[in-house]
Short mmCIF file of C-alpha atoms in Angstrom, two decimals:
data_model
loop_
_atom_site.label_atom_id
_atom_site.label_comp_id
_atom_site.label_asym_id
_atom_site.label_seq_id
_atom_site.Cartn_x
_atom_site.Cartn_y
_atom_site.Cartn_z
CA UNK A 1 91.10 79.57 123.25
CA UNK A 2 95.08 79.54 123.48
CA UNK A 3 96.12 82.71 122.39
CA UNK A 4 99.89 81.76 123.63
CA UNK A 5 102.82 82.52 120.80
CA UNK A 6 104.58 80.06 119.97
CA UNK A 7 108.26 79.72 120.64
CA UNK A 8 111.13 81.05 118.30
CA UNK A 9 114.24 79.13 117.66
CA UNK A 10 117.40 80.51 115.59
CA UNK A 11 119.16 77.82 113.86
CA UNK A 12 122.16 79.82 114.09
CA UNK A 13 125.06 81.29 115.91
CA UNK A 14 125.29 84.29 113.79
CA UNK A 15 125.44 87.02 116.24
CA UNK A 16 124.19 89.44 113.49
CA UNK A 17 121.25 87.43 113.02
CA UNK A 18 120.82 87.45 116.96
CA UNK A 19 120.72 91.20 117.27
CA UNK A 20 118.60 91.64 114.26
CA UNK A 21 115.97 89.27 115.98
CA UNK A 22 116.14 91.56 119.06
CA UNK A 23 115.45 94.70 117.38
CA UNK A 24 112.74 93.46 115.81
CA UNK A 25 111.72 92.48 119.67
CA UNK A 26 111.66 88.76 118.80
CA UNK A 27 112.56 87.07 121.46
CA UNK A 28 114.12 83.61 120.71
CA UNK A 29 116.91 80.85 121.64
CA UNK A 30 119.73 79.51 119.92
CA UNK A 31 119.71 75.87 118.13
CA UNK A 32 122.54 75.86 115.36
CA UNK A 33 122.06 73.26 113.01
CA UNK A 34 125.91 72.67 112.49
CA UNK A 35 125.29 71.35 108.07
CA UNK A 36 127.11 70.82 105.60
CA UNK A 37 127.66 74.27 103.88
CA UNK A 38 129.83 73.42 100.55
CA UNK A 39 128.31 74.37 97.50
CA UNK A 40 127.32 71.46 95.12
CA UNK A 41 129.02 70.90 92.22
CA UNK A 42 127.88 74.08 89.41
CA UNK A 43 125.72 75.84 91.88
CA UNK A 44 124.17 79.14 91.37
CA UNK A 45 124.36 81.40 94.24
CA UNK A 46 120.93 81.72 94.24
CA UNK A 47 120.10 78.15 94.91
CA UNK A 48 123.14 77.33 97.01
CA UNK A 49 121.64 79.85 99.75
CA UNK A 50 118.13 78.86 99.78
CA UNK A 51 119.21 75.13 99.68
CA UNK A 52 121.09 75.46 102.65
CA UNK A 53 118.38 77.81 104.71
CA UNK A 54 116.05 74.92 103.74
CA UNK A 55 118.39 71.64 105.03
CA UNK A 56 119.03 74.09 108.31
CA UNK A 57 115.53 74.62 109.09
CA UNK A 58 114.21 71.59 108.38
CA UNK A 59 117.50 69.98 110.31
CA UNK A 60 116.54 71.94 113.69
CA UNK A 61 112.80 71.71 113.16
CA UNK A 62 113.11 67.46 113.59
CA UNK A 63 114.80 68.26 117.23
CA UNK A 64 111.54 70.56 118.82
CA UNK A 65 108.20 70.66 119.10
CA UNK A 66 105.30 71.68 116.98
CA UNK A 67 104.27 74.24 119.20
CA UNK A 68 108.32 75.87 118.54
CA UNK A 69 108.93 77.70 115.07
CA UNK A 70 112.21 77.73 113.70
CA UNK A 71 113.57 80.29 111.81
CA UNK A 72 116.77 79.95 109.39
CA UNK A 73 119.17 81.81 107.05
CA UNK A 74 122.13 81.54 104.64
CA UNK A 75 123.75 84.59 102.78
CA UNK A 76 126.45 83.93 100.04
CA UNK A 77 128.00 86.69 97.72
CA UNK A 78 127.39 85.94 94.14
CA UNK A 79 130.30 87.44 92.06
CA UNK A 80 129.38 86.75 88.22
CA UNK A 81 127.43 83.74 89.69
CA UNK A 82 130.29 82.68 91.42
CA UNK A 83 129.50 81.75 95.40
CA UNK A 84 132.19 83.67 97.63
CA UNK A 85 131.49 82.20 101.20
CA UNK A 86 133.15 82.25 104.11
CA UNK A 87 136.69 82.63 103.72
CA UNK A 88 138.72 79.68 104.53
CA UNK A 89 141.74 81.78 105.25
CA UNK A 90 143.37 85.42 105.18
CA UNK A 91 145.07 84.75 101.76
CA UNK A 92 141.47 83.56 100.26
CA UNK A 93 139.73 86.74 102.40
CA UNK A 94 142.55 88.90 100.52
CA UNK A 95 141.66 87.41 97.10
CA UNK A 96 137.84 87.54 97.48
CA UNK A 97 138.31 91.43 98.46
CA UNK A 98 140.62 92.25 95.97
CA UNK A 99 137.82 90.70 93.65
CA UNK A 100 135.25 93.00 95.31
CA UNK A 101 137.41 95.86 94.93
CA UNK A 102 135.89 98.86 92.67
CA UNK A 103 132.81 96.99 91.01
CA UNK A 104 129.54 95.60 91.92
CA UNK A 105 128.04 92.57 93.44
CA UNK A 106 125.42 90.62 94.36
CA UNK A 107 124.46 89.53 97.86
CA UNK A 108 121.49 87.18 98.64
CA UNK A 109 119.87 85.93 101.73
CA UNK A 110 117.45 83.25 101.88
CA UNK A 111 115.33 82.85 104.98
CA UNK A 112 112.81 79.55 105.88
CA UNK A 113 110.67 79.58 108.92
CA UNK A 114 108.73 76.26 109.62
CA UNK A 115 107.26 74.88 112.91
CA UNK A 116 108.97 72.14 114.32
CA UNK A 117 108.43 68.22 114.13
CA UNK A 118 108.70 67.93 110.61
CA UNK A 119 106.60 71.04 109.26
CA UNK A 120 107.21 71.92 105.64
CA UNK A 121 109.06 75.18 105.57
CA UNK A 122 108.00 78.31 104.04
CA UNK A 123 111.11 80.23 102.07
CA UNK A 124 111.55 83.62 100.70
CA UNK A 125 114.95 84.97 99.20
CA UNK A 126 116.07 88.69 99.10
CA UNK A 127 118.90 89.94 97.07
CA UNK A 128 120.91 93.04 97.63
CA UNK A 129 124.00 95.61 95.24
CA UNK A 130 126.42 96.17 96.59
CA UNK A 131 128.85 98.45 95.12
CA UNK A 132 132.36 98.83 96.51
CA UNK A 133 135.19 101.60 96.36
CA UNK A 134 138.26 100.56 94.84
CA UNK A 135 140.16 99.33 98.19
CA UNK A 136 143.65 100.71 99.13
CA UNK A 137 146.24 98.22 99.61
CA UNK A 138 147.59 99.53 102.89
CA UNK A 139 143.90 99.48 103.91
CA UNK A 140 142.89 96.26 102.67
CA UNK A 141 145.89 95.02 104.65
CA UNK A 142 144.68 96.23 107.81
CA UNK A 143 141.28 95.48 107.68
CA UNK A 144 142.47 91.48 107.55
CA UNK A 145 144.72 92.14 110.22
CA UNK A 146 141.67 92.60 112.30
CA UNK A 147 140.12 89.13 111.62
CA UNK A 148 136.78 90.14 111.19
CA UNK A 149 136.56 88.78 107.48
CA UNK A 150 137.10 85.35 108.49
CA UNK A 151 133.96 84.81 109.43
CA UNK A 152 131.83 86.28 106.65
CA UNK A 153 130.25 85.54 103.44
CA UNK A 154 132.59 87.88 100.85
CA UNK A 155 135.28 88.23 103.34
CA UNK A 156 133.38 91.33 104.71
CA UNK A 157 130.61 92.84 107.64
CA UNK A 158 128.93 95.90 106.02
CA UNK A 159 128.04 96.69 109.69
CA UNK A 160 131.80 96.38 110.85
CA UNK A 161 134.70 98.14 109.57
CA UNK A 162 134.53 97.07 106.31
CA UNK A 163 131.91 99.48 105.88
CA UNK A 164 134.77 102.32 104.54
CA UNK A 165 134.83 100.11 101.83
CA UNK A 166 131.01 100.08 100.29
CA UNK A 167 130.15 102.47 98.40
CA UNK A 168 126.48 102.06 98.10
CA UNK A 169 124.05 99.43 98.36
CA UNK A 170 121.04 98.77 96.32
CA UNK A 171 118.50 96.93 98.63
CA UNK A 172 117.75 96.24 102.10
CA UNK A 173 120.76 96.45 104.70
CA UNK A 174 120.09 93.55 106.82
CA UNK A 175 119.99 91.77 103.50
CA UNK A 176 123.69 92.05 103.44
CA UNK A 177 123.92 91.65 107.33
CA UNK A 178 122.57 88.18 106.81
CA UNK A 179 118.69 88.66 107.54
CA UNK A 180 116.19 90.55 105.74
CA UNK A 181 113.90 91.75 108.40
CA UNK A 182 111.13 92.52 105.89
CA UNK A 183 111.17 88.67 105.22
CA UNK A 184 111.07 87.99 108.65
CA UNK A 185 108.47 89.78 109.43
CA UNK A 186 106.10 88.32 106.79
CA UNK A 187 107.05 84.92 107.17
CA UNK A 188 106.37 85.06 110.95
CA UNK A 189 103.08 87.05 111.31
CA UNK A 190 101.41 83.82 110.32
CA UNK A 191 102.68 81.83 113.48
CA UNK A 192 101.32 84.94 115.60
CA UNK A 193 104.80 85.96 116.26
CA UNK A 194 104.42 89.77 115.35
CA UNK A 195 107.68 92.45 115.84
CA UNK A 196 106.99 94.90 118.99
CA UNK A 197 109.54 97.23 116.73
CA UNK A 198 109.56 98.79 113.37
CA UNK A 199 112.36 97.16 111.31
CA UNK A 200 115.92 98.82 111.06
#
């Protein structure tokens, strides 16, 4: 009997979702599925993200192998079911954190897993609250200067130095990182591909 794990692929660059994998002790490779990420037209937040963890894993799981499971993710922040991606610029990051400033949001991951050559993928979604402190100017200022908002759903990393500027949040971290490892693990465990560590 082949007791052999299967493969894991990350259909993504995210280097957050990367390190996540490795401290769960999942070992994997890199095969970005490089989609189409604009929101349809009227969208919820909700279904934009697990639309687009769907078209990625199914995108990446056509390239491999059945005996290769693939394993994608999208995060958006939902402001009063409004999607705030990834900035386009430092004037929108500036806008979408002025937005965030003082008040409450939402942030939601969906995650797919599915092996490859044209397996059916299996999708959960986890939502986290965040709430943020009303942001100083000055300090709003210099966070942008530093460029790490241009990258990130909500113009912000809660792991990076935009953490001085949440307050609390409601839910799983890695949620708002961009992968919830309790999803992760549950969706995998089926494929054999069990964690050697706790989750963070």
């Amino acid at each position: 009997m082949n007791t052999v794990s299967p493969s894991l692929v990350l259909a993504s660059r995210s280097p957050r979702r990367r390190e996540l994998l490795e401290r769960l002790g999942l070992a994997h490779t890199v095969d970005a599925a490089n989609i189409d990420e604009s929101p349809l037209s009227g969208e919820a937040p909700r279904d934009h993200v697990k639309r687009l963890a769907r078209a990625k894993c199914e995108t990446v799981a056509a390239r491999h192998a059945r005996d290769v499971v693939i394993i994608a993710a999208d995060t958006t922040v939902d402001v009063d079911g409004e999607i705030f991606g990834t900035p386009r610029d430092v004037a929108r990051a500036r806008e979408m954190l002025q937005r965030l400033s003082g008040r409450t949001h939402l942030v939601h991951t969906a995650v797919c897993v599915a092996r490859g050559s044209g397996d059916q993928p299996r999708c959960e979604l986890d939502t986290a609250a965040v709430t943020m402190v009303p942001i100083d100017p000055d300090l709003l200022e210099r966070y942008l200067a530093t460029g790490e908002s241009l990258d990130k759903a909500g113009a912000y990393a809660v792991q990076g130095e935009a953490a001085a500027f949440v307050a609390s949040v409601n839910g799983h971290i890695t949620t708002v990182v961009g992968l919830p490892v309790r999803l992760v693990e549950r969706l995998v465990a089926p494929f054999g591909l069990l964690p050697t560590h706790t989750h963070p």
